[in-house]
Coordinates of N, CA and C and ligand atoms in Angstrom, one line a residue:
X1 N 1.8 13.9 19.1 CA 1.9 12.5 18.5 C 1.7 11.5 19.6
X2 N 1.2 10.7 19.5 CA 0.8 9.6 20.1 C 1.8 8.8 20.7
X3 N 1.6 7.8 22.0 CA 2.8 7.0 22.5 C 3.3 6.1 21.4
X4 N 4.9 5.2 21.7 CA 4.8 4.0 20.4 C 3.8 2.9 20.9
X5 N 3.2 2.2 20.0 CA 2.6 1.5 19.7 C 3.4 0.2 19.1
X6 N 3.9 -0.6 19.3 CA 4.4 -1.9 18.4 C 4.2 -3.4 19.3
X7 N 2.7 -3.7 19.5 CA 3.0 -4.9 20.1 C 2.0 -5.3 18.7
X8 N 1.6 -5.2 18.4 CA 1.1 -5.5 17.3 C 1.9 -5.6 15.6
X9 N 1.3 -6.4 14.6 CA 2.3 -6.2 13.2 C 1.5 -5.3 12.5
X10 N 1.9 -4.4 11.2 CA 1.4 -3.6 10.5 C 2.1 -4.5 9.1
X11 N 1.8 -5.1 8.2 CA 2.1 -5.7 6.9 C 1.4 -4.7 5.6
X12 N 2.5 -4.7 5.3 CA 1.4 -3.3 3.7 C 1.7 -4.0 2.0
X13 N 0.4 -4.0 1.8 CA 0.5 -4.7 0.2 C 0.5 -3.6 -0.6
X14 N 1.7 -3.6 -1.3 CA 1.9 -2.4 -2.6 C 2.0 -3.4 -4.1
X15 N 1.9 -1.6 -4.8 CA 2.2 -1.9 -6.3 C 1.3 -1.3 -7.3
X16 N 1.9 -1.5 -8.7 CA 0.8 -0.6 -9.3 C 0.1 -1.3 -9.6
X17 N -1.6 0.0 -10.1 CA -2.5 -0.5 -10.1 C -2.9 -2.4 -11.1
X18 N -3.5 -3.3 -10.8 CA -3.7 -4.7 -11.1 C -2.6 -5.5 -11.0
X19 N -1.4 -5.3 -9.6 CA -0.9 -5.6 -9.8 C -0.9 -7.2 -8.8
X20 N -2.1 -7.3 -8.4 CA -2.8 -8.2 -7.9 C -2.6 -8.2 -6.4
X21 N -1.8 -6.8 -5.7 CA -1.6 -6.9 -4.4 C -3.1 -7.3 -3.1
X22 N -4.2 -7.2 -3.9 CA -5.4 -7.1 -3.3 C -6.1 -8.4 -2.6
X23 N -5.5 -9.2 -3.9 CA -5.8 -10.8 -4.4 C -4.9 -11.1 -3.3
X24 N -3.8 -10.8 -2.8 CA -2.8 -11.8 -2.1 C -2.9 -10.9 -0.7
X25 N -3.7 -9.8 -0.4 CA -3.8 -9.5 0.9 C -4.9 -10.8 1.6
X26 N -5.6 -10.3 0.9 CA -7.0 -11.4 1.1 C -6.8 -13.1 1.6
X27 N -6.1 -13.1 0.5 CA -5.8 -14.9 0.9 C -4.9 -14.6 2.4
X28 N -3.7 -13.9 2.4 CA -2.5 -13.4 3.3 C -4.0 -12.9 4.5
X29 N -4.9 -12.8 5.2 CA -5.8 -12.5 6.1 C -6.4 -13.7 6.2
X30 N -7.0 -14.3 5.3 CA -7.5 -15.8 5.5 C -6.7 -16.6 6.0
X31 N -5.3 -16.6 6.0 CA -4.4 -18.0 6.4 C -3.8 -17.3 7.8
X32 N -3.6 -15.8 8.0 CA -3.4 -15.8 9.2 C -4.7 -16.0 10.8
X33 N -5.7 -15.9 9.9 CA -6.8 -16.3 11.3 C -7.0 -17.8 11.2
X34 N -6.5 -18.3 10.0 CA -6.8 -19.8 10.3 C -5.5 -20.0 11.3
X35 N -4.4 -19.6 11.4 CA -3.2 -19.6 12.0 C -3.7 -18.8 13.8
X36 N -4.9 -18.0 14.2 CA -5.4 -18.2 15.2 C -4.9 -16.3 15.4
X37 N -4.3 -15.7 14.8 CA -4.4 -14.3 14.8 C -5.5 -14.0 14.7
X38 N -5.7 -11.9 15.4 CA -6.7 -11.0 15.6 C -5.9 -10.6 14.1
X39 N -6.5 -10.2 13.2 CA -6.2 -9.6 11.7 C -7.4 -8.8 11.8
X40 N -6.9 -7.2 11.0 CA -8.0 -6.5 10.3 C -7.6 -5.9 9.5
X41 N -8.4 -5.8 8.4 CA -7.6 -5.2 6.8 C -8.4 -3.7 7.0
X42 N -7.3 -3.2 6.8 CA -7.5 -1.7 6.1 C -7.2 -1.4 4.7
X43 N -8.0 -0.3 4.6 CA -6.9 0.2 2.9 C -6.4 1.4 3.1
X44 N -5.7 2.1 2.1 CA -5.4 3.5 2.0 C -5.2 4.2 0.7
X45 N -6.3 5.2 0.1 CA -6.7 5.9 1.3 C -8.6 5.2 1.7
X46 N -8.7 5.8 3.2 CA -9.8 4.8 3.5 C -9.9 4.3 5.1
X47 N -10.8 3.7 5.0 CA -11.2 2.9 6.3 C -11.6 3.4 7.7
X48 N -11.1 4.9 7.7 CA -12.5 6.3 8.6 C -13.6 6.5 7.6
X49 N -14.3 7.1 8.1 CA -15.5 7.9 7.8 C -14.6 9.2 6.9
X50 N -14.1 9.9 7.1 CA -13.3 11.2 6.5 C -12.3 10.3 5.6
X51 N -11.2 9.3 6.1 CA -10.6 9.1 5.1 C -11.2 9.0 3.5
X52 N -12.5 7.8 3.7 CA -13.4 7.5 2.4 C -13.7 9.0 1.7
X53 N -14.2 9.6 2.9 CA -14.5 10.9 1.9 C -13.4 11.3 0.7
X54 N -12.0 11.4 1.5 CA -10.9 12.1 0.7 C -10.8 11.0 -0.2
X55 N -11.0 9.9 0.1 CA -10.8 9.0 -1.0 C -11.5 9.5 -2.5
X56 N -12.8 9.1 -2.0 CA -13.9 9.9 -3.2 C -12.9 11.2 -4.2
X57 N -12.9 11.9 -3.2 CA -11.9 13.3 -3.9 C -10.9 13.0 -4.8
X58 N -10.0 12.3 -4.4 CA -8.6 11.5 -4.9 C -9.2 10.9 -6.3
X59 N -10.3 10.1 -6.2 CA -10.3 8.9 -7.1 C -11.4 9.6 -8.2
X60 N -11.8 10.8 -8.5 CA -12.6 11.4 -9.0 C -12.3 11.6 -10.2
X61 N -12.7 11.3 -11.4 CA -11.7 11.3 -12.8 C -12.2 12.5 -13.4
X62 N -13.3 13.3 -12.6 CA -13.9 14.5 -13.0 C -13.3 15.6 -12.7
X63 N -12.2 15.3 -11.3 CA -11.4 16.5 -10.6 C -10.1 16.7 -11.6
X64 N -9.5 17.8 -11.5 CA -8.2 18.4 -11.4 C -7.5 18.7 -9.8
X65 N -6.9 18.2 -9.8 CA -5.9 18.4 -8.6 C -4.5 18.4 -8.7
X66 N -4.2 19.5 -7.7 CA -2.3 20.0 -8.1 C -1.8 19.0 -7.7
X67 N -0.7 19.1 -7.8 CA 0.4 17.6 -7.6 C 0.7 17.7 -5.9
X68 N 0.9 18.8 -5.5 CA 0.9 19.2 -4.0 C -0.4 18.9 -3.1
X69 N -1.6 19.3 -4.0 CA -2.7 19.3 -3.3 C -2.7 17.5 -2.9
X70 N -3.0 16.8 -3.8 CA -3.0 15.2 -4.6 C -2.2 14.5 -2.9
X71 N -0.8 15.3 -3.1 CA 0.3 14.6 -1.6 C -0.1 14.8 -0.4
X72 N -0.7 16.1 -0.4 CA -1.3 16.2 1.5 C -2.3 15.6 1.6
X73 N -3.5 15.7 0.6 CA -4.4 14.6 0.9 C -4.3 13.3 1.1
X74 N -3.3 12.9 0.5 CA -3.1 11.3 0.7 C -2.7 11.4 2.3
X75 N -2.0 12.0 3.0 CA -1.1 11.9 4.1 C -2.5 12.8 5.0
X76 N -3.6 13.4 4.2 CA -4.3 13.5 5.3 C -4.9 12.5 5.6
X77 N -5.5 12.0 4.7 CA -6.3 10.5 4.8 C -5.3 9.6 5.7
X78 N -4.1 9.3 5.4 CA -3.3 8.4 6.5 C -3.3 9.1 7.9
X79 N -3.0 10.5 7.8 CA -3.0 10.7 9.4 C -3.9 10.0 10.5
X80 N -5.6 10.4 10.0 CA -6.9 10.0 10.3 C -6.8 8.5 10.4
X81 N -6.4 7.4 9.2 CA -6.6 5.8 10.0 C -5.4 5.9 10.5
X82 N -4.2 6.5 11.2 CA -3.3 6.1 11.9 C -3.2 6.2 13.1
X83 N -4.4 7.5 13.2 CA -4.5 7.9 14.5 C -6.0 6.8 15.5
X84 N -6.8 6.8 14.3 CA -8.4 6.1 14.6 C -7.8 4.6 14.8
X85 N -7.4 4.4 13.8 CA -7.3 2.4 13.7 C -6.0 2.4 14.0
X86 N -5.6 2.3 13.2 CA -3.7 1.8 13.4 C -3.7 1.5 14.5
X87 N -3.3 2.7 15.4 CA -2.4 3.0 16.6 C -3.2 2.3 17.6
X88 N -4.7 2.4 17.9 CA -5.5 1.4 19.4 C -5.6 -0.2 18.9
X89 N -5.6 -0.4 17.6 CA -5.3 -2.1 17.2 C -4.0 -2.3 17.6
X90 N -3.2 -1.9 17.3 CA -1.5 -1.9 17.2 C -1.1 -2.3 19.2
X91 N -2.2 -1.0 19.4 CA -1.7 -1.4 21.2 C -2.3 -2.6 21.7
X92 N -3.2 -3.1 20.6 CA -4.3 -4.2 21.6 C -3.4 -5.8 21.0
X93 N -2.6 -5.4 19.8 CA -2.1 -6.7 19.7 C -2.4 -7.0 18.2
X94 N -3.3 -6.5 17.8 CA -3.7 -7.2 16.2 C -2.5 -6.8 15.4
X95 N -2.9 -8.1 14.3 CA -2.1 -8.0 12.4 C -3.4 -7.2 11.7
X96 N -1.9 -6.1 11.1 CA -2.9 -5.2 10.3 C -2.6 -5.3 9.1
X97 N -3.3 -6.0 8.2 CA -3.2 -6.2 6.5 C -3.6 -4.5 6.2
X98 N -2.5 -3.7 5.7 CA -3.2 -2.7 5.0 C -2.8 -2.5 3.2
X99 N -4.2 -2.6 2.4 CA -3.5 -2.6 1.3 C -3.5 -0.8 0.6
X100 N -1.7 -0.6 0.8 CA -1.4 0.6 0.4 C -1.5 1.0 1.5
X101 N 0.0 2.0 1.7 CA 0.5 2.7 2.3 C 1.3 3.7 2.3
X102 N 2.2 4.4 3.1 CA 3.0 5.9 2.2 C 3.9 5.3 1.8
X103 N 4.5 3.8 1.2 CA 5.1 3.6 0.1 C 4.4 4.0 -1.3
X104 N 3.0 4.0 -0.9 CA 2.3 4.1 -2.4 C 2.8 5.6 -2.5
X105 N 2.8 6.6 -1.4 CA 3.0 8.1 -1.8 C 4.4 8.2 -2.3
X106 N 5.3 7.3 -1.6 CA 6.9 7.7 -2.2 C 7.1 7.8 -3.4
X107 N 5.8 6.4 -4.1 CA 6.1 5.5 -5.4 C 5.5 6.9 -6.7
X108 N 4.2 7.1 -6.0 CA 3.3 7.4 -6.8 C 3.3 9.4 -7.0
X109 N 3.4 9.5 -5.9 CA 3.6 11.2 -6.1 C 5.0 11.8 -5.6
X110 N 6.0 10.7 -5.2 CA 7.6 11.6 -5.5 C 8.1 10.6 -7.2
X111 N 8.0 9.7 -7.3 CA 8.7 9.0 -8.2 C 7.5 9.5 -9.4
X112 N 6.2 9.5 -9.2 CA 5.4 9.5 -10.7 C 5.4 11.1 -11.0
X113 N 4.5 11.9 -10.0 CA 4.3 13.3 -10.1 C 5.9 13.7 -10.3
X114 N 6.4 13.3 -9.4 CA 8.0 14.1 -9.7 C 8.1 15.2 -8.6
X115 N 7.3 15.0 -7.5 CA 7.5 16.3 -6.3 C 8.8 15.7 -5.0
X116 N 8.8 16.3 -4.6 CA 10.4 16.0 -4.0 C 10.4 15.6 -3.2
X117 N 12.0 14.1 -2.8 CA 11.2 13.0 -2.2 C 11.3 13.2 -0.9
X118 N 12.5 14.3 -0.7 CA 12.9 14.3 1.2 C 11.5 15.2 1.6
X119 N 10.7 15.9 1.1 CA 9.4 16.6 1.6 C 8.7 15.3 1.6
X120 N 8.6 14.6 0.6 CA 7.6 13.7 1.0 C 7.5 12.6 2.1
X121 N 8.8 12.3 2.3 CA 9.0 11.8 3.3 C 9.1 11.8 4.9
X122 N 9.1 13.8 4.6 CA 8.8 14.7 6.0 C 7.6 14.1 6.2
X123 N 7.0 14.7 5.1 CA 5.2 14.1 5.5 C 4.9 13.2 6.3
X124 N 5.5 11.8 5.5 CA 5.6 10.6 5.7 C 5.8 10.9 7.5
X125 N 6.2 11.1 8.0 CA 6.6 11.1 9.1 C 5.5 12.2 10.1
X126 N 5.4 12.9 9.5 CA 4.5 14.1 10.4 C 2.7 13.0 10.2
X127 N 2.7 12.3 9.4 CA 1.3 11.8 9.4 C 1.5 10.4 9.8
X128 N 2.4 9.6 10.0 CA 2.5 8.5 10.8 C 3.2 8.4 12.3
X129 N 3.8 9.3 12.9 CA 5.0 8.9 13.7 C 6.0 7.8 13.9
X130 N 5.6 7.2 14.2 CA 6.7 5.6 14.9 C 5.5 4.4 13.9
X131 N 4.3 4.7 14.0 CA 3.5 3.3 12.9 C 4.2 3.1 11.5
X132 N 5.2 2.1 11.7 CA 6.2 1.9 10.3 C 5.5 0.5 10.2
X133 N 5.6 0.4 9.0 CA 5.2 -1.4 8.2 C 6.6 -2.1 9.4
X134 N 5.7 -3.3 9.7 CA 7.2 -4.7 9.8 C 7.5 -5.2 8.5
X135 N 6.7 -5.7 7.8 CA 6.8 -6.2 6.6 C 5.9 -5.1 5.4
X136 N 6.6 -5.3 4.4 CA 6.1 -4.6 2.7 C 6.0 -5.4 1.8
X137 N 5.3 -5.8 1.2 CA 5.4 -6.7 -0.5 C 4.9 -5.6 -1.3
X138 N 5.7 -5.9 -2.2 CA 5.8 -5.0 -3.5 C 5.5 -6.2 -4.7
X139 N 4.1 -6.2 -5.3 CA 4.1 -7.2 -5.9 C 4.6 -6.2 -7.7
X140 N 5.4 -6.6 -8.1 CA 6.0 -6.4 -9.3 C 5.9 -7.0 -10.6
X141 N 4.7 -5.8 -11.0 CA 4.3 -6.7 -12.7 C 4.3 -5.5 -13.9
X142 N 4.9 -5.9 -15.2 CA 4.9 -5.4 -16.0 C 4.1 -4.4 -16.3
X143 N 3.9 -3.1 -16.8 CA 2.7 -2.4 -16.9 C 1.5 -2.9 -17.9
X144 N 1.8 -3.0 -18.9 CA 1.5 -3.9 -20.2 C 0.1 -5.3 -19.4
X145 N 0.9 -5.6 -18.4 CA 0.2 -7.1 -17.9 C -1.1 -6.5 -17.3
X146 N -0.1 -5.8 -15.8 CA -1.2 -5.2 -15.3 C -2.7 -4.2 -15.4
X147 N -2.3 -4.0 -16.8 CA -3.5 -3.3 -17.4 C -4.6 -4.4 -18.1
X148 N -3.9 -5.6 -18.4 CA -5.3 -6.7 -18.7 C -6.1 -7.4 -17.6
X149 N -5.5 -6.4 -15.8 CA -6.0 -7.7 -14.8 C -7.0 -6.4 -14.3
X150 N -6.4 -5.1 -15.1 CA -7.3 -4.0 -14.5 C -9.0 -3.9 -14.6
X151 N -9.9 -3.0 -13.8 CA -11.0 -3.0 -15.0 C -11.5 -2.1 -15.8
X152 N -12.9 -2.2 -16.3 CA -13.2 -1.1 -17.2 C -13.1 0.7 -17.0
X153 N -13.5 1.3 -15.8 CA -13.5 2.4 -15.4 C -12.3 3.0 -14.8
X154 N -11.7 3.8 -16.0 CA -10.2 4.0 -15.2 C -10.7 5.2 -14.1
X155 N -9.7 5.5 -12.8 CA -10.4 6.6 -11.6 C -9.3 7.4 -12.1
X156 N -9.3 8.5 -11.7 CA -8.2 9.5 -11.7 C -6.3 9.0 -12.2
X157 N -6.4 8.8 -11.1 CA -5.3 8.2 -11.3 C -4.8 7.1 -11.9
X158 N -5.7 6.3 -12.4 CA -5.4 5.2 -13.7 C -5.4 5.8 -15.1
X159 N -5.7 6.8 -15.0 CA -6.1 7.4 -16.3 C -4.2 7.9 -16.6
X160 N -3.7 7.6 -15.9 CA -2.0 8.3 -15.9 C -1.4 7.7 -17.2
X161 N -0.2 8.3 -17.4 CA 0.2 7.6 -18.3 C 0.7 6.3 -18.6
X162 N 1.9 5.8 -19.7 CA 2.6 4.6 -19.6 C 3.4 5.2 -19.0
X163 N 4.0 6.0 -18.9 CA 5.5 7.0 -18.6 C 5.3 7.1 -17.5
X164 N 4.4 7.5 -16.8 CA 4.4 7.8 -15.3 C 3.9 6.1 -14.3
X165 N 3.3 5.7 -15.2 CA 3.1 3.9 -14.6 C 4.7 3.6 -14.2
X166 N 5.7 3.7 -15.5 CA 6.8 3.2 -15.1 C 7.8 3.7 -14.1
X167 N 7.6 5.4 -14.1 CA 8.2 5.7 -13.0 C 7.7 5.3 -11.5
X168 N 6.4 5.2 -11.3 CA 6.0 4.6 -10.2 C 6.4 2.8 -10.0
X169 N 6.1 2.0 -10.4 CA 7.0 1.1 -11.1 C 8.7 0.7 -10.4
X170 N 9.0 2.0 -11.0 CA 11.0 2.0 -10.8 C 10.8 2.7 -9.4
X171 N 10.1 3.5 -9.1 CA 10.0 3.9 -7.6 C 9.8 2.4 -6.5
X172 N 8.8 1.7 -6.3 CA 8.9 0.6 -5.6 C 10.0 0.0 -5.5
X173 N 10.4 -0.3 -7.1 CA 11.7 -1.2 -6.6 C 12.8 -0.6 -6.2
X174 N 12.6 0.7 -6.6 CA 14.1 1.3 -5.7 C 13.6 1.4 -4.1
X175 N 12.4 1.3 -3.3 CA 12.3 1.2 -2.1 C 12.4 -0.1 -1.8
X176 N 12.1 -1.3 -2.5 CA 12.9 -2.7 -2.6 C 14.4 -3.0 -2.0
X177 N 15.0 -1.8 -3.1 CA 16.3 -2.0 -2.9 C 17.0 -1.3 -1.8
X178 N 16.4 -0.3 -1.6 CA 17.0 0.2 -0.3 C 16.6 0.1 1.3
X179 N 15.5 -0.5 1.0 CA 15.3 -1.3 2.6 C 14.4 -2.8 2.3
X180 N 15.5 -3.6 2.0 CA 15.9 -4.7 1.6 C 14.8 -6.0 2.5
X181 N 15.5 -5.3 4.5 CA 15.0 -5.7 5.9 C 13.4 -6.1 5.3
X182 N 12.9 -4.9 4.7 CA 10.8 -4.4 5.4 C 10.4 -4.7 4.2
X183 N 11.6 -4.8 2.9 CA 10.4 -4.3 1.5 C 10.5 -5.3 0.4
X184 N 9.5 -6.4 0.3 CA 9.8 -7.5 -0.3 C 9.6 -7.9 -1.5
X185 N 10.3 -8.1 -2.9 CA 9.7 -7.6 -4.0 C 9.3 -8.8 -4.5
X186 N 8.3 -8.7 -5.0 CA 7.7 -10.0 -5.2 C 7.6 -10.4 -6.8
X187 N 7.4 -11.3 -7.7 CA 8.0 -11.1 -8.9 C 5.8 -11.5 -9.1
X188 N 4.8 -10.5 -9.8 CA 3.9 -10.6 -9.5 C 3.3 -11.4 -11.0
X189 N 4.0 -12.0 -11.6 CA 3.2 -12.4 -13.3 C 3.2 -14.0 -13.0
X190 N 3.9 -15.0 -12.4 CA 3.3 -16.5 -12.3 C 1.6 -16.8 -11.4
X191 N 1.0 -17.7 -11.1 CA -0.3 -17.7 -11.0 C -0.2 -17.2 -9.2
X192 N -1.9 -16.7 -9.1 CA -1.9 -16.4 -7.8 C -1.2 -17.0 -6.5
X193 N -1.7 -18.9 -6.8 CA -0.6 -19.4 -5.6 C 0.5 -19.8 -5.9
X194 N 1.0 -19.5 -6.9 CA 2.3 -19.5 -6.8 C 2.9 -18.0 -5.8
X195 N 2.3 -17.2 -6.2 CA 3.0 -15.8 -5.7 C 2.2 -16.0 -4.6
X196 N 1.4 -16.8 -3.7 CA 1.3 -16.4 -2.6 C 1.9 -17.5 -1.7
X197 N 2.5 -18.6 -2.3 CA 3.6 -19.5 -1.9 C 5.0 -18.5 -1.0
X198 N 4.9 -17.1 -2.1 CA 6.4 -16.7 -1.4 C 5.7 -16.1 -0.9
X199 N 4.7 -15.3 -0.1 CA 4.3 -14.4 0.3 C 4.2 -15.1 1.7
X200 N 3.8 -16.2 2.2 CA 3.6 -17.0 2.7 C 4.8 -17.3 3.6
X201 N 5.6 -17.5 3.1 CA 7.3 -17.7 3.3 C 7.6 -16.1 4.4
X202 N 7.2 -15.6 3.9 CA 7.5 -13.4 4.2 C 6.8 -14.0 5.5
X203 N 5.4 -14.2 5.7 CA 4.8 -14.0 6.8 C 4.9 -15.4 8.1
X204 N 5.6 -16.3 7.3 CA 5.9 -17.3 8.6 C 7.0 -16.3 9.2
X205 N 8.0 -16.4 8.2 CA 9.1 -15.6 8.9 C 8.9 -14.6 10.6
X206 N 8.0 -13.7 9.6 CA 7.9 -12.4 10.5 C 7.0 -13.0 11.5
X207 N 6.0 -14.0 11.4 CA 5.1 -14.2 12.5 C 6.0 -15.6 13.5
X208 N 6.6 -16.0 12.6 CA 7.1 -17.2 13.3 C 6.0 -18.5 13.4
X209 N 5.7 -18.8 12.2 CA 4.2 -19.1 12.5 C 4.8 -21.0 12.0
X210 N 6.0 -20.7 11.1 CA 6.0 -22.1 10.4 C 6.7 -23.3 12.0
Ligands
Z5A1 N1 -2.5 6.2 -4.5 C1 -1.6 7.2 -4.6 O1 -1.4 7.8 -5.7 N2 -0.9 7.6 -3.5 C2 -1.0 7.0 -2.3 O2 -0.4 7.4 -1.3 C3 -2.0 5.9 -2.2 C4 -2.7 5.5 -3.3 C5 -2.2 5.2 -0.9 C6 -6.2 3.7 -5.3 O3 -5.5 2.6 -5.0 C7 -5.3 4.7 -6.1 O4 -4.6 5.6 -5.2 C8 -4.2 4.0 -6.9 C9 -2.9 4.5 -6.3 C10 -3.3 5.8 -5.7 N3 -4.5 4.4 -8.2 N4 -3.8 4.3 -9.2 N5 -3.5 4.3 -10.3 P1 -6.3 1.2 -4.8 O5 -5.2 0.3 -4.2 O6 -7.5 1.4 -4.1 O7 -6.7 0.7 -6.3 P2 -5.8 0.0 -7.3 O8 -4.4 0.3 -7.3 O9 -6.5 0.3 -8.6 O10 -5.9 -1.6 -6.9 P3 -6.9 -2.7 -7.2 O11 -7.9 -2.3 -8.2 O12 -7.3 -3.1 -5.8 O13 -6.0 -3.7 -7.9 P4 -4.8 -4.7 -7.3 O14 -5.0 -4.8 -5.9 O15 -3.5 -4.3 -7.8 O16 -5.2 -6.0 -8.0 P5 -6.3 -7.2 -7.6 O17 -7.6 -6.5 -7.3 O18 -5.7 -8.1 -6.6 O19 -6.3 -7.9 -9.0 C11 -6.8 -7.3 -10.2 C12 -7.3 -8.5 -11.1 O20 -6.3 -9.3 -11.5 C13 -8.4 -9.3 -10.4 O21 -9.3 -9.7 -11.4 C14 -7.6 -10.6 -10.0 O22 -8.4 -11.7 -9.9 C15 -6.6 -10.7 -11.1 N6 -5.3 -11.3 -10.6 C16 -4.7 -11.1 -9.4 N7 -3.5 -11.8 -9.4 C17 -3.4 -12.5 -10.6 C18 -2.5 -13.4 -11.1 N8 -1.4 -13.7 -10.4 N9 -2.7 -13.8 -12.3 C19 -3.8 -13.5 -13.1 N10 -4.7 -12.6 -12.6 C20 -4.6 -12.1 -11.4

């Protein structure tokens, strides 16, 4: 495992899918280089050459994959940008917008699939070391909403249910609630700048920027 790395910030935009987390990284990247930061947006899974591949795999609405198989891949694909990007940005100083992170695995394959959350969380740790979020937004919207902001071709994993949307859903905010410090829940149904009024608020904070 790699030395720590923390002169740099790592910021992660969660939530389920349309829940507009993408829309408010974006603007949240534009206002920090106008503000004179090194920013680089990642996603996950994604942003190696290998990660995209596993992505492909993941997002394939043609595949079957076990609910085990589904968890290591995700955390394979994280190990790869944590080791490639994360960790030599992180030592050089940059803000790293990543949209989705292994909150999405806690949310999505211990809270949706139902696989168990202290293994997932092992993971969590064997595929990141010490690269923890400073800040998390959890933009929080109804399922019902977020399926009219979605679009036409559901991938694999949109194809899920209502039932498992909500458990992923009730997963975020219980990581909301329990690290209160990193995980910021954002209430995601009034208009874009309204919700990126508080989001804005989250990143003076942490950058000290106001
Ligand atoms: N996944 C997983 O299972 N486990 C993991 O560990 C990880 C991921 C990392 C890929 O995620 C899938 O992988 C995802 C979870 C799973 N699948 N599912 N289900 P992704 O992040 O690449 O894809 P996505 O979740 O489908 O996100 P997205 O398409 O990027 O959507 P979004 O980021 O939530 O929303 P958006 O693109 O910002 O907005 C969607 C639309 O709504 C767009 O037209 C906006 O203009 C509009 N919008 C945004 N905000 C508003 C407001 N406030 N009002 C009205 N309209 C709005």
């Amino acid at each position: 495992m790699g030395s720590k790395t923390t002169r740099g910030r790592l910021i992660t935009f969660e939530g389920i899918d349309g829940s507009g987390k993408t829309t408010q990284l974006k603007k949240s990247a534009q206002y920090l280089e106008q503000r004179g930061l090194e920013v680089v947006v990642l996603r996950e899974p994604g942003s190696t050459k290998v990660s995209e591949k596993i992505r492909r795999i993941l997002l394939d609405p043609t595949l079957e994959i076990s609910d085990l198989t589904e968890l290591l891949l995700y955390e394979a694909a994280r190990a790869e940008v944590v080791e490639r990007e994360m960790r030599p940005l992180l030592a050089r100083g940059t803000t790293i917008l990543c949209d989705r992170f292994y909150d999405s695995t806690t949310a999505y394959q211990g809270y949706g699939r139902g696989l168990d959350l202290s293994m997932v969380k092992k993971l969590h740790t064997i595929a990141v070391g010490d690269v923890r979020p400073d800040l998390t937004f959890v933009f929080d919207l109804p399922f019902a909403t977020a399926l009219t902001r979605r679009g036409k071709n559901p991938d694999r994993l949109e194809s899920q249910s209502k039932a498992f949307f909500r458990r992923v859903a009730r997963g975020f905010r219980e990581l909301a609630r329990s690290e209160p410090g990193r995980v910021k829940l954002i209430n995601a149904k009034p208009s874009i700048e309204k919700i990126f009024s508080a989001v804005t608020r989250e990143l003076d904070k942490l950058l000290r920027l106001s």
